Short mmCIF file of C-alpha atoms and ligand atoms in Angstrom, two decimals:
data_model
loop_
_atom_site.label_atom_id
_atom_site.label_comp_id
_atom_site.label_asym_id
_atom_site.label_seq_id
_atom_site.Cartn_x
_atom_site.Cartn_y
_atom_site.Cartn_z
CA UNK K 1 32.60 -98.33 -42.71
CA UNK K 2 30.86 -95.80 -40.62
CA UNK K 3 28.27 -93.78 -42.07
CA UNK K 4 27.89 -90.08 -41.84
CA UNK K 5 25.04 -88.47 -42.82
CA UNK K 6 25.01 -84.44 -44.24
CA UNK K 7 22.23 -82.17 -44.48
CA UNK K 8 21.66 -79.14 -45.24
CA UNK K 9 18.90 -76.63 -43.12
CA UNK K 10 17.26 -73.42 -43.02
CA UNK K 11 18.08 -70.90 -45.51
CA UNK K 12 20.38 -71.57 -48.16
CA UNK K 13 23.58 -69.62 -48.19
CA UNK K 14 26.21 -69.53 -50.91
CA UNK K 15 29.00 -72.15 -50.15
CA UNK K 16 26.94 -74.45 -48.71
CA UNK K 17 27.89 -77.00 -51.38
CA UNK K 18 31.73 -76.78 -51.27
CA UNK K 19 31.12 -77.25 -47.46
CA UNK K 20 28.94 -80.39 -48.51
CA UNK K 21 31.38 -81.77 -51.06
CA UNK K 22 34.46 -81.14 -48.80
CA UNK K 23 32.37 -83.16 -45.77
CA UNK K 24 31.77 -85.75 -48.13
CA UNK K 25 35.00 -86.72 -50.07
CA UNK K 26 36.78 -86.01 -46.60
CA UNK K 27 34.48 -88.76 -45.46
CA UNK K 28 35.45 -90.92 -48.18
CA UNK K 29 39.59 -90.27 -47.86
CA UNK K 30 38.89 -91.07 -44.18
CA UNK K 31 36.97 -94.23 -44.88
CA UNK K 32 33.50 -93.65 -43.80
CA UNK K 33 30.73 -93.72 -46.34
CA UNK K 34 28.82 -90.44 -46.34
CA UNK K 35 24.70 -90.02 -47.08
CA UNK K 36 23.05 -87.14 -48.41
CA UNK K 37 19.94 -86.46 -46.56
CA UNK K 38 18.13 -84.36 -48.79
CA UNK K 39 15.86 -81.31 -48.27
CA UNK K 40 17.19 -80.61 -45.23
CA UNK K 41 15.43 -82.06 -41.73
CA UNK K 42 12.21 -82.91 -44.18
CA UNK K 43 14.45 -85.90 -45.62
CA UNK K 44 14.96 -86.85 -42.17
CA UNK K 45 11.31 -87.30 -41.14
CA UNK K 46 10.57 -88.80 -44.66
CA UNK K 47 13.36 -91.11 -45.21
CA UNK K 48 12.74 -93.60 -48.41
CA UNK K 49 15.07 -91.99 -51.52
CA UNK K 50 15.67 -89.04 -49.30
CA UNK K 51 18.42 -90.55 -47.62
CA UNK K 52 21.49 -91.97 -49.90
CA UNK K 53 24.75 -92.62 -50.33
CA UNK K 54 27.06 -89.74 -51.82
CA UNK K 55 29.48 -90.73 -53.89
CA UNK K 56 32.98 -88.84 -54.94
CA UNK K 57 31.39 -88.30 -58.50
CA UNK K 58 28.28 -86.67 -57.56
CA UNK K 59 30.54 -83.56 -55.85
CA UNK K 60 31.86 -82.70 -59.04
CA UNK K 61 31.32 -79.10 -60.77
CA UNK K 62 29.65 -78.24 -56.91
CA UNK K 63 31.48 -76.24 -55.49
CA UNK K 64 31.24 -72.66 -57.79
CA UNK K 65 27.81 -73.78 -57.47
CA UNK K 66 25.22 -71.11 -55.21
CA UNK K 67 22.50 -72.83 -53.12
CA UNK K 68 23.00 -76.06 -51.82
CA UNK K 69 22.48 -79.27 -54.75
CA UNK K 70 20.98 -81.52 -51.75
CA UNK K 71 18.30 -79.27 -50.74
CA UNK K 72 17.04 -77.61 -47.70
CA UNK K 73 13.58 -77.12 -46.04
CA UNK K 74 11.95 -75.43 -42.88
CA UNK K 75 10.62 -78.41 -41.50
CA UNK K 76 7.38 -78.18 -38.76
CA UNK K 77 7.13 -81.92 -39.11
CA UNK K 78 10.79 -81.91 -37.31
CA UNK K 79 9.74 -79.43 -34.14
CA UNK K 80 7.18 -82.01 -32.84
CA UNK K 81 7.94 -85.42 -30.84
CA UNK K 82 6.30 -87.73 -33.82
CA UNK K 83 8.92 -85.86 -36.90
CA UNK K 84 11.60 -86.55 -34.26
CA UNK K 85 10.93 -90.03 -34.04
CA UNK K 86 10.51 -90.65 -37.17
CA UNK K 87 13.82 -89.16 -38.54
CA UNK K 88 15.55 -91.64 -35.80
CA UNK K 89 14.24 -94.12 -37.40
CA UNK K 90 15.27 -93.44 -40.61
CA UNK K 91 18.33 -92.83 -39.88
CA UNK K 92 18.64 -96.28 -37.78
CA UNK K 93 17.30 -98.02 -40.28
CA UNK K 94 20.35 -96.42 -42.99
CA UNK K 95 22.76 -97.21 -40.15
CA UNK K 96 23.25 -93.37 -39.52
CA UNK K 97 24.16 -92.18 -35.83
CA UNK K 98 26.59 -89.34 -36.92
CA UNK K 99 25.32 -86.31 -38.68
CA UNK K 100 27.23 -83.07 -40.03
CA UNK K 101 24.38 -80.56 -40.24
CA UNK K 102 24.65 -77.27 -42.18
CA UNK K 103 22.34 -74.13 -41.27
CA UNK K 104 21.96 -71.33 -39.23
CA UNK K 105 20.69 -71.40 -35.48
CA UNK K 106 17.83 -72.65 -36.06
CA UNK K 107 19.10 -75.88 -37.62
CA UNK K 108 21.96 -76.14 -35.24
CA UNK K 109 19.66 -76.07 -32.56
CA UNK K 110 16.88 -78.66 -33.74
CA UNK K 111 19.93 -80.90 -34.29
CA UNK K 112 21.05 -80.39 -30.71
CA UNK K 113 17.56 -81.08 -29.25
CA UNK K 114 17.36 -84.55 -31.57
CA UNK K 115 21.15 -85.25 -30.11
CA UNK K 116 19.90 -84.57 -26.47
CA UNK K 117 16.44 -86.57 -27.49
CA UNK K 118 17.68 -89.38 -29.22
CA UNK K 119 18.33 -92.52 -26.16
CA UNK K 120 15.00 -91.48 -25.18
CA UNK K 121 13.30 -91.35 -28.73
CA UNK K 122 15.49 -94.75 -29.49
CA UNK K 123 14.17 -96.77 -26.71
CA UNK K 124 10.44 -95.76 -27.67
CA UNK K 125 11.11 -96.62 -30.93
CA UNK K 126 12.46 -99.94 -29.58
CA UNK K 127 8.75 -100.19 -27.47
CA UNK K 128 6.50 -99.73 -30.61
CA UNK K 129 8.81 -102.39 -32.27
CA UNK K 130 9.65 -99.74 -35.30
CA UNK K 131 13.81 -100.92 -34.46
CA UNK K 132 14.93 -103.78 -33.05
CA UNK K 133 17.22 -104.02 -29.78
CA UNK K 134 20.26 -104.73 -31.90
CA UNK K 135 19.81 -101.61 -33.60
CA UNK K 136 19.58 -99.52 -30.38
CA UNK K 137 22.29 -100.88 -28.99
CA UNK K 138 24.71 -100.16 -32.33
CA UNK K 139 23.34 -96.74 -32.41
CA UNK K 140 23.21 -95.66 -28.33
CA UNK K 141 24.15 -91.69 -29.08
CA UNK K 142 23.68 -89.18 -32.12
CA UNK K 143 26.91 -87.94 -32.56
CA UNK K 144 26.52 -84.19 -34.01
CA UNK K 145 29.56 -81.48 -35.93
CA UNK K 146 27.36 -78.40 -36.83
CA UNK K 147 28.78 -76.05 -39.79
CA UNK K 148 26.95 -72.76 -39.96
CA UNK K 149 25.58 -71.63 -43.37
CA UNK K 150 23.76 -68.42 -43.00
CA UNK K 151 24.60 -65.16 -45.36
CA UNK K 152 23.42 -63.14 -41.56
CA UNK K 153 26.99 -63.96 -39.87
CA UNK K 154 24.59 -63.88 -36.73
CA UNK K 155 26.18 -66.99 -35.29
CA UNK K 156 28.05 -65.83 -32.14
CA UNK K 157 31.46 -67.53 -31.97
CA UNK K 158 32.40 -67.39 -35.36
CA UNK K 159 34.22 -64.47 -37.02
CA UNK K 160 32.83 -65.49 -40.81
CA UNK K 161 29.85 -67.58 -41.54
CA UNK K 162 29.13 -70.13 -44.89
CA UNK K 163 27.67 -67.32 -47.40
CA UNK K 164 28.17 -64.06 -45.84
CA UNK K 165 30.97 -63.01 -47.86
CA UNK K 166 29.43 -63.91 -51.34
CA UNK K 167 25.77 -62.10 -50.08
CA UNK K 168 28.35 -59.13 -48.80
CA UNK K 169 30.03 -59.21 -52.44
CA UNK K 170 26.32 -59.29 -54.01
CA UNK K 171 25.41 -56.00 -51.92
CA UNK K 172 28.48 -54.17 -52.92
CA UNK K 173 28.60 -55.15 -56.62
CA UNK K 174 24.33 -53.64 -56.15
CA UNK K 175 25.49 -50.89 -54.40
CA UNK K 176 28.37 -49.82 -57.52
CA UNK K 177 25.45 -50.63 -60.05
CA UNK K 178 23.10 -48.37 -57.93
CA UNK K 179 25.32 -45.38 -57.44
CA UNK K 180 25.87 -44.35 -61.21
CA UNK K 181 22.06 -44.01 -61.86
CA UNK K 182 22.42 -42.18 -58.41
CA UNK K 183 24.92 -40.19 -59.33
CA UNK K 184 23.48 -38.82 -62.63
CA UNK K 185 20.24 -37.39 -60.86
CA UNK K 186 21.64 -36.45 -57.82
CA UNK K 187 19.36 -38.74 -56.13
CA UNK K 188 19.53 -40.73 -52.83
CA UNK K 189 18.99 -44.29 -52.52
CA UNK K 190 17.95 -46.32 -49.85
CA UNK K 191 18.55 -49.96 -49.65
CA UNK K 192 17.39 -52.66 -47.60
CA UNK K 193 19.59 -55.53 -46.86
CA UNK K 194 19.00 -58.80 -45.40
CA UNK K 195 20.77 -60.40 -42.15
CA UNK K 196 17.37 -60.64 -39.63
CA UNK K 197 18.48 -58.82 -36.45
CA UNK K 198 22.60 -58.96 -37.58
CA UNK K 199 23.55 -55.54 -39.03
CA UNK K 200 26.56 -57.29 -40.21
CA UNK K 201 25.81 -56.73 -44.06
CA UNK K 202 24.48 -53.72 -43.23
CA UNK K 203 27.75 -52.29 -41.63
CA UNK K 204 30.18 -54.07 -43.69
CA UNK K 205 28.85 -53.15 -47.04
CA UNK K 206 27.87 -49.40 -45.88
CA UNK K 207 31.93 -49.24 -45.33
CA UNK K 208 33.01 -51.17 -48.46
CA UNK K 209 30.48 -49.26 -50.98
CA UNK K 210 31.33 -45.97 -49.66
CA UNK K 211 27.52 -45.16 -48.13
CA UNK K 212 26.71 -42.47 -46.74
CA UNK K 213 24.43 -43.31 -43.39
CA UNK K 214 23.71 -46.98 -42.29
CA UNK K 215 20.86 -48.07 -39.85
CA UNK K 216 21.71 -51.59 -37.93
CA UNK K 217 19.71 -53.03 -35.01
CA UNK K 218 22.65 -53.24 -32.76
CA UNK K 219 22.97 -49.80 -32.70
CA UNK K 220 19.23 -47.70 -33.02
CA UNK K 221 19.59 -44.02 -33.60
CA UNK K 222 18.63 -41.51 -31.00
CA UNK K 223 15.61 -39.84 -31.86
CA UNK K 224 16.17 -37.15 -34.17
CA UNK K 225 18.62 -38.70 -36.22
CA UNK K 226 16.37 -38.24 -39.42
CA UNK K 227 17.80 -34.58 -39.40
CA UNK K 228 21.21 -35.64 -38.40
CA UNK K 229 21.01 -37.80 -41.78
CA UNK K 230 19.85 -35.30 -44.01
CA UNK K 231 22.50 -33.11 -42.67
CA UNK K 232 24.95 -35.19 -43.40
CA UNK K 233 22.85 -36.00 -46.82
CA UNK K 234 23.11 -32.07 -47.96
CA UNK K 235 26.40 -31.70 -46.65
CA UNK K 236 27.81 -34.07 -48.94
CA UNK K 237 25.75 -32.39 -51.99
CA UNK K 238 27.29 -29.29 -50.90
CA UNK K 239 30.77 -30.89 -51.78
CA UNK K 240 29.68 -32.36 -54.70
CA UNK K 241 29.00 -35.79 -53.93
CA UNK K 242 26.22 -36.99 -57.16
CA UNK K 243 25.23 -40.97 -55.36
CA UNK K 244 24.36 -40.63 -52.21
CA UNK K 245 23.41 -43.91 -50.56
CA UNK K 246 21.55 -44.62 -47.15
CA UNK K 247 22.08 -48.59 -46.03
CA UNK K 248 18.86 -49.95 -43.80
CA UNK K 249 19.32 -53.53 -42.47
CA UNK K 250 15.85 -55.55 -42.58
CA UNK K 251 16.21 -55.43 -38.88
CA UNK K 252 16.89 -51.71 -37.76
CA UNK K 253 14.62 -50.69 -35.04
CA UNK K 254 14.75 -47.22 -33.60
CA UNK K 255 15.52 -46.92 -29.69
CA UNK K 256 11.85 -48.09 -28.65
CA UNK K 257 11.40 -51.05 -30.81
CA UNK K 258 9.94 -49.87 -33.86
CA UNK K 259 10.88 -51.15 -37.29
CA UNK K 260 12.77 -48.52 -39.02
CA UNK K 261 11.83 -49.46 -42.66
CA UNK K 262 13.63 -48.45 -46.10
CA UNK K 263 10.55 -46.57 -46.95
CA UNK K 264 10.17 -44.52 -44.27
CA UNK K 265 13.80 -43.95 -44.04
CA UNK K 266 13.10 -42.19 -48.07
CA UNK K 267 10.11 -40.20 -46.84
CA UNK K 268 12.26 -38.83 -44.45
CA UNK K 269 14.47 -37.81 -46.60
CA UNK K 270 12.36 -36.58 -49.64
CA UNK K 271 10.28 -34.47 -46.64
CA UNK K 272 13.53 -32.75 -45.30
CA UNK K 273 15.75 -32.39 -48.16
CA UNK K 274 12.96 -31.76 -51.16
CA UNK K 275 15.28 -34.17 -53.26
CA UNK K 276 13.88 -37.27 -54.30
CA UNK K 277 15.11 -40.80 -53.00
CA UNK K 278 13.82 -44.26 -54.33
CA UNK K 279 14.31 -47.50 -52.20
CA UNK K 280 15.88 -51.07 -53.60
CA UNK K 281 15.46 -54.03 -51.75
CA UNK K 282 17.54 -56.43 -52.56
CA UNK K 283 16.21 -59.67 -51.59
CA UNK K 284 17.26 -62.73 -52.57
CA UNK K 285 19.37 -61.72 -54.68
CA UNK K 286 21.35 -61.69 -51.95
CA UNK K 287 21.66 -65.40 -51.29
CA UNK K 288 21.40 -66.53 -54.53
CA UNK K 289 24.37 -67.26 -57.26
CA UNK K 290 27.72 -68.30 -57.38
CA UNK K 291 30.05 -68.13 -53.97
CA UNK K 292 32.36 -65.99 -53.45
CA UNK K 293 36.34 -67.60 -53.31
CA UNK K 294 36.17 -67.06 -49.93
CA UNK K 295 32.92 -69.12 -49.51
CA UNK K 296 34.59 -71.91 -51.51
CA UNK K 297 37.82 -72.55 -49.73
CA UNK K 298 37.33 -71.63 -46.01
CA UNK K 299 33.74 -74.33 -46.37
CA UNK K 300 36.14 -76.46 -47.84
CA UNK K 301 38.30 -76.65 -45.18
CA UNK K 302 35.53 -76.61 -42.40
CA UNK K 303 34.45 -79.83 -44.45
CA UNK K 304 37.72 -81.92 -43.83
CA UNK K 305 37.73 -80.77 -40.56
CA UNK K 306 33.94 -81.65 -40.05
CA UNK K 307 34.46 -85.08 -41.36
CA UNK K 308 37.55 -85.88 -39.25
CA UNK K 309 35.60 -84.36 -36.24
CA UNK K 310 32.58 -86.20 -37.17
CA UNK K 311 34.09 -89.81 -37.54
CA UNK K 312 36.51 -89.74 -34.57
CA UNK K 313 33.40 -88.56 -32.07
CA UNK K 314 32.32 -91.34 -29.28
CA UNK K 315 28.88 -91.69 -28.58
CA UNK K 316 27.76 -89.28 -25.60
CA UNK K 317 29.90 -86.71 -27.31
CA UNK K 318 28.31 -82.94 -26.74
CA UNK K 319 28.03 -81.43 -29.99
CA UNK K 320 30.52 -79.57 -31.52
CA UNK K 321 30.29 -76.75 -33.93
CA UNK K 322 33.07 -75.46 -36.23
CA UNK K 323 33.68 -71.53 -37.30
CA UNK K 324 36.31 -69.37 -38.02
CA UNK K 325 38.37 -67.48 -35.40
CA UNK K 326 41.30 -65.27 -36.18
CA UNK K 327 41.68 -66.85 -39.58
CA UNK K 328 42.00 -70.59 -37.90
CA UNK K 329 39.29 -73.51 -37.47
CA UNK K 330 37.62 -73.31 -33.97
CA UNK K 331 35.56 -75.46 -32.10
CA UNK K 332 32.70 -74.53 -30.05
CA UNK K 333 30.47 -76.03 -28.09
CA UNK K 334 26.95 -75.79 -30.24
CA UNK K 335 24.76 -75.97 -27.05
CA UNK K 336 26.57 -73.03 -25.59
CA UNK K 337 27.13 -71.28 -29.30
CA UNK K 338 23.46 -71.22 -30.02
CA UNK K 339 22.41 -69.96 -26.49
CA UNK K 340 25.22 -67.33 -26.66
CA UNK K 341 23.48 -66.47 -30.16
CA UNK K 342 19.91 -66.14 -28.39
CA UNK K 343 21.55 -64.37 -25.60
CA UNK K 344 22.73 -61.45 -27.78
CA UNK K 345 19.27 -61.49 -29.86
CA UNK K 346 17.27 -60.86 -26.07
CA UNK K 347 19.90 -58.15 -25.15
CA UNK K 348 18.99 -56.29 -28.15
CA UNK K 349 15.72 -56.57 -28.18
CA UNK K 350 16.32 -55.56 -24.48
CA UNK K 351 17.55 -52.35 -25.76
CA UNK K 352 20.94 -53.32 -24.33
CA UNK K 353 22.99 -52.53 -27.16
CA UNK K 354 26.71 -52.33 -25.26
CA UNK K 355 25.91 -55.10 -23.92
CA UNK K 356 24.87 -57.29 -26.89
CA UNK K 357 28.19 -56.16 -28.91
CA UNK K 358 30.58 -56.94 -25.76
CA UNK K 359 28.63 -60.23 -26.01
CA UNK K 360 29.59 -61.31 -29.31
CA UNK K 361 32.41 -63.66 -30.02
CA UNK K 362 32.74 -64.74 -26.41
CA UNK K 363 31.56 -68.73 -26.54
CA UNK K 364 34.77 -69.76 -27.69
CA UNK K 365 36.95 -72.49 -26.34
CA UNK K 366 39.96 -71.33 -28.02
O1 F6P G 1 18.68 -66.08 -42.61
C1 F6P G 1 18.88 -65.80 -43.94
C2 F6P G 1 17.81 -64.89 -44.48
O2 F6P G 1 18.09 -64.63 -45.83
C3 F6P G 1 17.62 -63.59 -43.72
O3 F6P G 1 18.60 -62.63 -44.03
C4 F6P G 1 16.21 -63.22 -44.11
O4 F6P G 1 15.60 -62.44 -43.12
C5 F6P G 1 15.53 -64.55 -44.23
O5 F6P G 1 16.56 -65.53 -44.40
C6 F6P G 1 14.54 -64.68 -45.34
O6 F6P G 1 13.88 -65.90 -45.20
P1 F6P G 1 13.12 -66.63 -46.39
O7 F6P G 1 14.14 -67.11 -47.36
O8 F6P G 1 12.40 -67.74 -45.75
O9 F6P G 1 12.24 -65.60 -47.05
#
């Protein structure tokens, strides 16, 4: 039967297994044989036990499972013209030509650049006698169904995706642990979260813990806002409030481009308010541990619909990537998905912050 290969890239994110199981068996109940290729785009380029048949019985007890059980890498190998060619081969030589890949932007778009790459890599490889003619002609086209796994919900076009709920879950079970000891020395904490230049965790958990002030690169403060915080900060003493809690996402700038960090955000505040703050960052933590349910069932269905996808494309196919709109499966176009994503990193970096938040959510093909 046809032969789909899965790989995970990038940073793991929770759910990234049930997504992996669910692309798998769904492969299997459609009769195509899936392959793991392990440790992400490294596998790829080193082929040899890397690359293997999944069967239904290596999915079980995956899916409450955090991280992903096939691995991931950040591959440089991959980024140059010899990594390229050498994954083609390998995956020629297993019979592969149709790949479900599972990362964030940056996997999704060194998957799209093989896709676009691959007649021209194939007929080289054809020239230096590494395939044979045969084999080029079975395998013409890499057909490609990206699923994005990131905890930074940074993909633009998709509402939710693989692993930001669980990391959201992780910073708002944190954020109850942090406020008693908060609460019984009337102190302030500041906390770093991850999500690169997304302020989605940031935001999200700022509003489900009940924070007090949040600082998110899509929306720098005007200058002066260290005494609007600390107003707000004292205010909220004044009423009685015990935890007070200031949320910094890894990537707040202020409005000319300067990281705003966690510890200067709690100098700030010890300077003004003569109350002392201590900073948590949280990490990893973050991405590690068990997914949420969320990240269990909404992967699993993005599998089954990744398979189906997957194994019904023709060769010359653009590549498609599946998210989450309005609660329903939707399929994007990942060349215009990942530019889109790039697009609204520039316009904040720009400084064109309206802009960048209009811009989000609008590559969709509905
Ligand atoms: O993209 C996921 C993420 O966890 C970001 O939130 C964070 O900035 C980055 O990866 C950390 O990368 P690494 O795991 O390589 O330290």
């Amino acid at each position: 039967g046809v032969r789909l290969g899965i790989l995970t890239s990038g940073g793991d994110a929770q759910g990234m297994n049930a997504a992996v199981r669910s692309t798998a068996r769904s492969a299997i109940v459609l009769g195509a044989v899936p392959y793991a290729i392990r440790e992400g785009w490294y596998g790829a380029v080193e082929g040899g036990d890397l690359i293997h048949e999944l069967k239904w019985g290596d999915l079980s007890n995956t899916i409450s499972k955090g991280g992903t059980i096939i691995g991931t890498a950040r591959s440089d190998e991959f980024r140059e013209r010899s990594g390229m060619m050498k994954a083609v081969e390998n995956l020629i030589q297993n019979g592969i030509d149709r790949l479900v890949s599972i990362g964030g932007d940056g996997t999704l778009s060194g998957t799209e650049e093989l896709r676009q790459l691959w007649p021209e890599l194939v007929a080289e490889l054809v020239k230096q006698g590494r395939i044979t003619a045969d084999q080029a002609e079975a395998h013409p086209n890499l057909m490609v169904v990206g699923l994005v796994g990131s905890i930074d919900n940074d993909m633009t076009g998709t509402d939710m995706t693989i692993g930001a709920d669980s990391a959201l879950n992780r910073i708002v079970l944190a954020l109850d642990q942090l406020s008693s000891t908060a609460a019984s020395h009337q102190r302030t904490f500041v906390v770093e979260v991850m999500g690169r230049n997304c302020g989605y965790l940031a935001l999200m958990s700022a509003v489900a813990g009940g924070s007090d002030y949040v600082l998110i690169p899509e929306m720098p403060p005007t200058a002066g806002w260290e005494d609007d915080m600390c107003k707000k900060l004292s205010e909220g003493r004044k009423h009685g409030r015990r935890d007070s809690i200031v949320i910094v996402a890894e990537g707040a700038r202020d409005r000319e481009g300067n990281p705003i960090t966690a510890s200067y955000v709690a100098e700030a505040i010890e300077e003004r308010t003569k109350e002392s703050a201590r900073v948590t960052i949280l990490g990893h933590i973050q991405r590690g541990g068990s997914p949420s349910a969320y990240d269990r069932w909404m992967p699993t269905l993005l599998g089954y619909a990744a398979a189906k996808e997957a194994i019904g494309a023709a060769p010359g196919d653009g590549a498609k990537v599946l998210g989450v709109r309005y609660n329903r499966i939707a399929r994007l176009d990942l060349t215009k998905a990942v530019a889109d994503t790039r697009h609204v990193r520039k316009l904040i970096e720009a400084g064109e912050y309206d802009k960048a938040v209009a811009s989000r959510g609008s590559s969709f093909t509905d």
